[in-house]
Amino acid sequence: MNSIQTKPFTVFVEGNIGSGKTTFLEHFRQFEDITLLTEPVEEWRNLKGWNLLDLMYKDPAKWAMTFQSYVSLTMLDMHRRPTVTPVKLIERSLFSARYCFVEHMNRSGTLHPAQFAVLDEWFRFIQHNIPIEADLIVYLKTTPSIVHERIKKRARSEEQCVPLSYIEELHKLHEDWLIHRVHAECPAPVLVLDADLDLSQITDEYKKSEHQILRKAVNVVMN
Ligand SMILES: Cc1cc2cn([C@H]3C[C@H](O)[C@@H](CO)O3)c(=O)nc2[nH]1
């Protein structure tokens, strides 16, 4: 094991709500040379007793700014988390926060332009001053209607009122970023997986990424 670890090979696992990111990350728990950082939803659901996720879904205009501010802090903590393993998988990122969720809240008017400007300034400052970029992005590509059904089955209470239109808008923003590559500041290569597949078939799809991810682990350890 390379003890004086430089920057680990960093992979963002990105995708719409219900696209199977947590399941994908769990698939890699079997390998010891990889650090998995799952989305800190539990922190968003209980900050000193406040369920910011629920508050945001119940009254987006009032709580979106507060929620996205805290999400950004927890994501920055994950980006900055020192790891001893050669590979680090992170569920989502400050980039999906800015390019997908905050972008949608700006376009839909959920965020006041002044609130959006503050979140954008935070993102730009972090991006220019702290090394948070990915070496690879795994994009769990899904069809909005399929993930909308999954969200209803998963029955995370805060999400039950999420309309299909919201999922469709988030899908488009993920596609703009990861397929059409509209954001030049995030140049990492993207590995697209078909995450519409159901659990029984998805493991073969995950194996496609294993090679790209594990090879990096072996390379770094061998060097
Ligand atoms: C980076 C980032 C993740 C993230 C998740 N969410 C919501 C979508 C899901 O309902 C829940 C867990 O991903 O949190 C959000 O509103 N804004 C976010 N920003």
mmCIF file of C-alpha atoms and ligand atoms in Angstrom:
data_model
loop_
_atom_site.group_PDB
_atom_site.id
_atom_site.type_symbol
_atom_site.label_atom_id
_atom_site.label_comp_id
_atom_site.label_asym_id
_atom_site.label_seq_id
_atom_site.Cartn_x
_atom_site.Cartn_y
_atom_site.Cartn_z
ATOM 1 C CA MET A 1 0.000 0.000 0.000
ATOM 2 C CA ASN A 2 1.400 3.361 -0.974
ATOM 3 C CA SER A 3 1.438 5.066 2.429
ATOM 4 C CA ILE A 4 2.325 8.655 1.420
ATOM 5 C CA GLN A 5 -0.821 8.874 -0.675
ATOM 6 C CA THR A 6 -0.896 11.774 -3.148
ATOM 7 C CA LYS A 7 -4.339 12.544 -4.523
ATOM 8 C CA PRO A 8 -6.343 9.319 -4.883
ATOM 9 C CA PHE A 9 -7.970 8.419 -8.198
ATOM 10 C CA THR A 10 -11.282 10.170 -7.566
ATOM 11 C CA VAL A 11 -14.565 8.976 -9.073
ATOM 12 C CA PHE A 12 -17.865 10.889 -8.855
ATOM 13 C CA VAL A 13 -20.937 8.650 -9.025
ATOM 14 C CA GLU A 14 -23.630 10.819 -10.563
ATOM 15 C CA GLY A 15 -27.246 10.309 -11.553
ATOM 16 C CA ASN A 16 -30.845 11.358 -11.012
ATOM 17 C CA ILE A 17 -32.791 10.710 -7.834
ATOM 18 C CA GLY A 18 -33.456 6.969 -7.661
ATOM 19 C CA SER A 19 -30.827 6.048 -10.282
ATOM 20 C CA GLY A 20 -29.162 3.495 -8.022
ATOM 21 C CA LYS A 21 -26.059 5.403 -6.893
ATOM 22 C CA THR A 22 -26.056 3.916 -3.394
ATOM 23 C CA THR A 23 -26.504 0.412 -4.835
ATOM 24 C CA PHE A 24 -23.605 1.065 -7.226
ATOM 25 C CA LEU A 25 -21.347 2.219 -4.384
ATOM 26 C CA GLU A 26 -22.304 -0.792 -2.233
ATOM 27 C CA HIS A 27 -21.168 -3.057 -5.113
ATOM 28 C CA PHE A 28 -17.621 -1.725 -4.553
ATOM 29 C CA ARG A 29 -17.641 -2.362 -0.789
ATOM 30 C CA GLN A 30 -16.136 -5.760 -1.588
ATOM 31 C CA PHE A 31 -12.789 -4.179 -2.643
ATOM 32 C CA GLU A 32 -10.353 -3.010 0.021
ATOM 33 C CA ASP A 33 -8.394 -0.452 -2.033
ATOM 34 C CA ILE A 34 -11.395 1.815 -2.508
ATOM 35 C CA THR A 35 -12.860 4.390 -0.100
ATOM 36 C CA LEU A 36 -16.631 4.836 -0.536
ATOM 37 C CA LEU A 37 -18.231 8.138 0.488
ATOM 38 C CA THR A 38 -22.020 7.912 0.243
ATOM 39 C CA GLU A 39 -24.253 10.988 0.074
ATOM 40 C CA PRO A 40 -24.705 12.348 3.645
ATOM 41 C CA VAL A 41 -28.508 12.355 3.427
ATOM 42 C CA GLU A 42 -28.808 11.502 7.119
ATOM 43 C CA GLU A 43 -26.948 14.731 7.969
ATOM 44 C CA TRP A 44 -29.402 16.662 5.788
ATOM 45 C CA ARG A 45 -32.305 14.964 7.554
ATOM 46 C CA ASN A 46 -31.017 15.792 11.022
ATOM 47 C CA LEU A 47 -28.926 18.890 11.582
ATOM 48 C CA LYS A 48 -29.277 19.591 15.331
ATOM 49 C CA GLY A 49 -32.762 18.098 15.099
ATOM 50 C CA TRP A 50 -33.812 19.946 11.924
ATOM 51 C CA ASN A 51 -34.818 17.878 8.876
ATOM 52 C CA LEU A 52 -33.591 20.281 6.194
ATOM 53 C CA LEU A 53 -34.474 17.855 3.401
ATOM 54 C CA ASP A 54 -38.094 17.727 4.536
ATOM 55 C CA LEU A 55 -38.247 21.497 5.078
ATOM 56 C CA MET A 56 -36.876 22.047 1.554
ATOM 57 C CA TYR A 57 -39.422 19.737 -0.098
ATOM 58 C CA LYS A 58 -42.284 21.146 1.941
ATOM 59 C CA ASP A 59 -41.453 24.833 1.293
ATOM 60 C CA PRO A 60 -38.757 25.121 -1.385
ATOM 61 C CA ALA A 61 -38.971 28.919 -1.751
ATOM 62 C CA LYS A 62 -38.244 29.351 1.958
ATOM 63 C CA TRP A 63 -35.735 26.524 2.503
ATOM 64 C CA ALA A 64 -33.907 25.786 -0.779
ATOM 65 C CA MET A 65 -31.104 28.258 0.020
ATOM 66 C CA THR A 66 -30.582 26.903 3.520
ATOM 67 C CA PHE A 67 -30.689 23.316 2.285
ATOM 68 C CA GLN A 68 -28.324 23.806 -0.652
ATOM 69 C CA SER A 69 -25.905 25.775 1.534
ATOM 70 C CA TYR A 70 -25.678 22.853 3.944
ATOM 71 C CA VAL A 71 -25.510 20.281 1.140
ATOM 72 C CA SER A 72 -22.526 22.181 -0.292
ATOM 73 C CA LEU A 73 -20.763 22.189 3.092
ATOM 74 C CA THR A 74 -21.245 18.420 3.513
ATOM 75 C CA MET A 75 -20.117 17.759 -0.064
ATOM 76 C CA LEU A 76 -16.999 19.912 0.417
ATOM 77 C CA ASP A 77 -16.251 17.865 3.540
ATOM 78 C CA MET A 78 -16.443 14.701 1.413
ATOM 79 C CA HIS A 79 -14.260 16.129 -1.351
ATOM 80 C CA ARG A 80 -11.668 17.125 1.245
ATOM 81 C CA ARG A 81 -11.820 13.880 3.253
ATOM 82 C CA PRO A 82 -8.255 12.482 3.338
ATOM 83 C CA THR A 83 -8.116 8.858 2.186
ATOM 84 C CA VAL A 84 -5.309 6.301 2.433
ATOM 85 C CA THR A 85 -6.689 4.160 -0.390
ATOM 86 C CA PRO A 86 -5.571 4.739 -4.005
ATOM 87 C CA VAL A 87 -9.178 5.102 -5.171
ATOM 88 C CA LYS A 88 -12.041 7.187 -3.778
ATOM 89 C CA LEU A 89 -15.672 6.915 -4.931
ATOM 90 C CA ILE A 90 -17.932 9.850 -3.974
ATOM 91 C CA GLU A 91 -21.727 9.809 -4.349
ATOM 92 C CA ARG A 92 -22.522 13.073 -6.228
ATOM 93 C CA SER A 93 -20.364 16.188 -5.898
ATOM 94 C CA LEU A 94 -20.233 19.970 -5.636
ATOM 95 C CA PHE A 95 -20.559 19.883 -9.431
ATOM 96 C CA SER A 96 -23.943 18.110 -9.467
ATOM 97 C CA ALA A 97 -24.958 20.391 -6.605
ATOM 98 C CA ARG A 98 -24.231 23.470 -8.755
ATOM 99 C CA TYR A 99 -24.969 22.204 -12.292
ATOM 100 C CA CYS A 100 -28.095 20.172 -11.524
ATOM 101 C CA PHE A 101 -29.886 20.994 -8.272
ATOM 102 C CA VAL A 102 -28.951 24.663 -7.727
ATOM 103 C CA GLU A 103 -29.227 25.293 -11.490
ATOM 104 C CA HIS A 104 -32.765 23.930 -11.524
ATOM 105 C CA MET A 105 -33.754 25.919 -8.436
ATOM 106 C CA ASN A 106 -32.426 29.051 -10.124
ATOM 107 C CA ARG A 107 -34.203 28.444 -13.443
ATOM 108 C CA SER A 108 -37.478 27.562 -11.714
ATOM 109 C CA GLY A 109 -37.355 30.674 -9.495
ATOM 110 C CA THR A 110 -37.219 28.561 -6.322
ATOM 111 C CA LEU A 111 -34.041 30.469 -5.471
ATOM 112 C CA HIS A 112 -34.119 34.279 -5.566
ATOM 113 C CA PRO A 113 -31.448 35.550 -8.033
ATOM 114 C CA ALA A 114 -29.502 37.023 -5.086
ATOM 115 C CA GLN A 115 -29.510 33.633 -3.326
ATOM 116 C CA PHE A 116 -28.370 31.922 -6.527
ATOM 117 C CA ALA A 117 -25.591 34.510 -6.915
ATOM 118 C CA VAL A 118 -24.311 33.722 -3.391
ATOM 119 C CA LEU A 119 -24.324 29.938 -3.983
ATOM 120 C CA ASP A 120 -22.616 30.468 -7.346
ATOM 121 C CA GLU A 121 -19.903 32.624 -5.767
ATOM 122 C CA TRP A 122 -19.264 29.918 -3.131
ATOM 123 C CA PHE A 123 -19.000 27.280 -5.878
ATOM 124 C CA ARG A 124 -16.624 29.388 -7.998
ATOM 125 C CA PHE A 125 -14.403 30.207 -5.014
ATOM 126 C CA ILE A 126 -14.165 26.562 -3.943
ATOM 127 C CA GLN A 127 -13.582 25.352 -7.500
ATOM 128 C CA HIS A 128 -10.739 27.819 -8.046
ATOM 129 C CA ASN A 129 -9.073 27.377 -4.652
ATOM 130 C CA ILE A 130 -9.582 23.760 -3.563
ATOM 131 C CA PRO A 131 -8.700 20.650 -5.626
ATOM 132 C CA ILE A 132 -12.120 18.950 -5.882
ATOM 133 C CA GLU A 133 -12.087 17.684 -9.478
ATOM 134 C CA ALA A 134 -12.745 14.089 -10.523
ATOM 135 C CA ASP A 135 -10.522 11.758 -12.533
ATOM 136 C CA LEU A 136 -13.589 9.865 -13.745
ATOM 137 C CA ILE A 137 -17.345 10.384 -13.549
ATOM 138 C CA VAL A 138 -19.635 7.346 -13.594
ATOM 139 C CA TYR A 139 -23.008 8.513 -14.880
ATOM 140 C CA LEU A 140 -25.920 6.221 -13.966
ATOM 141 C CA LYS A 141 -28.130 7.214 -16.895
ATOM 142 C CA THR A 142 -31.838 6.619 -16.381
ATOM 143 C CA THR A 143 -35.272 7.316 -17.867
ATOM 144 C CA PRO A 144 -37.251 9.804 -15.717
ATOM 145 C CA SER A 145 -40.454 7.726 -15.659
ATOM 146 C CA ILE A 146 -38.538 4.659 -14.420
ATOM 147 C CA VAL A 147 -36.783 6.465 -11.560
ATOM 148 C CA HIS A 148 -40.023 8.247 -10.643
ATOM 149 C CA GLU A 149 -41.601 4.808 -10.096
ATOM 150 C CA ARG A 150 -38.580 3.727 -8.019
ATOM 151 C CA ILE A 151 -38.849 6.836 -5.827
ATOM 152 C CA LYS A 152 -42.466 5.977 -5.077
ATOM 153 C CA LYS A 153 -41.527 2.333 -4.277
ATOM 154 C CA ARG A 154 -38.491 3.378 -2.207
ATOM 155 C CA ALA A 155 -40.923 5.568 -0.258
ATOM 156 C CA ARG A 156 -38.403 7.956 1.308
ATOM 157 C CA SER A 157 -41.031 10.060 3.036
ATOM 158 C CA GLU A 158 -39.655 13.477 2.066
ATOM 159 C CA GLU A 159 -39.693 12.572 -1.633
ATOM 160 C CA GLN A 160 -43.236 11.297 -2.012
ATOM 161 C CA CYS A 161 -44.485 14.593 -3.431
ATOM 162 C CA VAL A 162 -41.691 14.892 -6.017
ATOM 163 C CA PRO A 163 -43.452 15.303 -9.388
ATOM 164 C CA LEU A 164 -42.250 13.580 -12.590
ATOM 165 C CA SER A 165 -41.644 17.050 -14.089
ATOM 166 C CA TYR A 166 -38.930 17.704 -11.450
ATOM 167 C CA ILE A 167 -37.243 14.395 -12.298
ATOM 168 C CA GLU A 168 -37.417 15.249 -16.021
ATOM 169 C CA GLU A 169 -35.815 18.652 -15.461
ATOM 170 C CA LEU A 170 -33.028 17.127 -13.332
ATOM 171 C CA HIS A 171 -32.507 14.505 -16.059
ATOM 172 C CA LYS A 172 -32.044 17.188 -18.699
ATOM 173 C CA LEU A 173 -29.511 19.035 -16.542
ATOM 174 C CA HIS A 174 -27.544 15.803 -15.983
ATOM 175 C CA GLU A 175 -27.592 15.147 -19.738
ATOM 176 C CA ASP A 176 -26.456 18.722 -20.530
ATOM 177 C CA TRP A 177 -23.533 18.294 -18.097
ATOM 178 C CA LEU A 178 -22.455 14.701 -18.645
ATOM 179 C CA ILE A 179 -23.480 13.907 -22.219
ATOM 180 C CA HIS A 180 -23.486 17.285 -23.994
ATOM 181 C CA ARG A 181 -20.633 18.519 -21.758
ATOM 182 C CA VAL A 182 -21.858 22.133 -21.565
ATOM 183 C CA HIS A 183 -19.655 22.867 -18.511
ATOM 184 C CA ALA A 184 -16.000 23.092 -19.576
ATOM 185 C CA GLU A 185 -14.816 23.468 -15.959
ATOM 186 C CA CYS A 186 -15.494 19.786 -15.296
ATOM 187 C CA PRO A 187 -13.510 17.949 -18.000
ATOM 188 C CA ALA A 188 -13.334 14.494 -16.388
ATOM 189 C CA PRO A 189 -14.115 11.558 -18.708
ATOM 190 C CA VAL A 190 -17.618 10.166 -18.232
ATOM 191 C CA LEU A 191 -18.473 6.451 -18.161
ATOM 192 C CA VAL A 192 -22.182 6.096 -18.930
ATOM 193 C CA LEU A 193 -23.985 3.067 -17.462
ATOM 194 C CA ASP A 194 -27.533 2.013 -18.287
ATOM 195 C CA ALA A 195 -29.113 2.370 -14.862
ATOM 196 C CA ASP A 196 -32.632 1.636 -16.142
ATOM 197 C CA LEU A 197 -31.710 -2.018 -15.768
ATOM 198 C CA ASP A 198 -33.289 -3.604 -12.731
ATOM 199 C CA LEU A 199 -31.274 -5.104 -9.878
ATOM 200 C CA SER A 200 -31.044 -8.603 -11.387
ATOM 201 C CA GLN A 201 -29.303 -7.326 -14.564
ATOM 202 C CA ILE A 202 -27.433 -4.308 -13.206
ATOM 203 C CA THR A 203 -24.384 -6.197 -11.848
ATOM 204 C CA ASP A 204 -23.098 -6.906 -15.383
ATOM 205 C CA GLU A 205 -23.442 -3.194 -16.116
ATOM 206 C CA TYR A 206 -21.450 -2.350 -12.968
ATOM 207 C CA LYS A 207 -18.695 -4.740 -14.025
ATOM 208 C CA LYS A 208 -18.042 -2.489 -17.038
ATOM 209 C CA SER A 209 -16.845 0.193 -14.603
ATOM 210 C CA GLU A 210 -14.954 -2.198 -12.338
ATOM 211 C CA HIS A 211 -12.173 -2.554 -14.887
ATOM 212 C CA GLN A 212 -11.697 1.225 -15.282
ATOM 213 C CA ILE A 213 -11.854 1.845 -11.527
ATOM 214 C CA LEU A 214 -9.925 -1.130 -10.126
ATOM 215 C CA ARG A 215 -7.180 -0.847 -12.753
ATOM 216 C CA LYS A 216 -6.441 2.580 -11.291
ATOM 217 C CA ALA A 217 -6.277 1.079 -7.802
ATOM 218 C CA VAL A 218 -3.828 -1.613 -8.938
ATOM 219 C CA ASN A 219 -1.702 0.891 -10.912
ATOM 220 C CA VAL A 220 -1.346 3.271 -7.990
ATOM 221 C CA VAL A 221 -0.612 0.471 -5.510
ATOM 222 C CA MET A 222 1.944 -1.100 -7.862
ATOM 223 C CA ASN A 223 3.818 2.166 -8.487
HETATM 224 C C1 LIG B 1 -25.111 17.577 -4.344
HETATM 225 C C2 LIG B 1 -26.567 17.453 -4.096
HETATM 226 C C3 LIG B 1 -27.218 16.265 -3.765
HETATM 227 C C4 LIG B 1 -28.577 16.617 -3.603
HETATM 228 C C5 LIG B 1 -29.703 15.857 -3.281
HETATM 229 N N1 LIG B 1 -30.895 16.500 -3.217
HETATM 230 C C6 LIG B 1 -32.072 15.714 -2.810
HETATM 231 C C7 LIG B 1 -32.498 14.738 -3.872
HETATM 232 C C8 LIG B 1 -33.001 13.552 -3.082
HETATM 233 O O1 LIG B 1 -34.374 13.725 -2.764
HETATM 234 C C9 LIG B 1 -32.224 13.588 -1.783
HETATM 235 C C10 LIG B 1 -31.087 12.585 -1.710
HETATM 236 O O2 LIG B 1 -30.317 12.621 -2.850
HETATM 237 O O3 LIG B 1 -31.684 14.920 -1.690
HETATM 238 C C11 LIG B 1 -31.016 17.864 -3.463
HETATM 239 O O4 LIG B 1 -32.144 18.385 -3.396
HETATM 240 N N2 LIG B 1 -29.929 18.618 -3.756
HETATM 241 C C12 LIG B 1 -28.712 17.999 -3.843
HETATM 242 N N3 LIG B 1 -27.494 18.492 -4.131
#
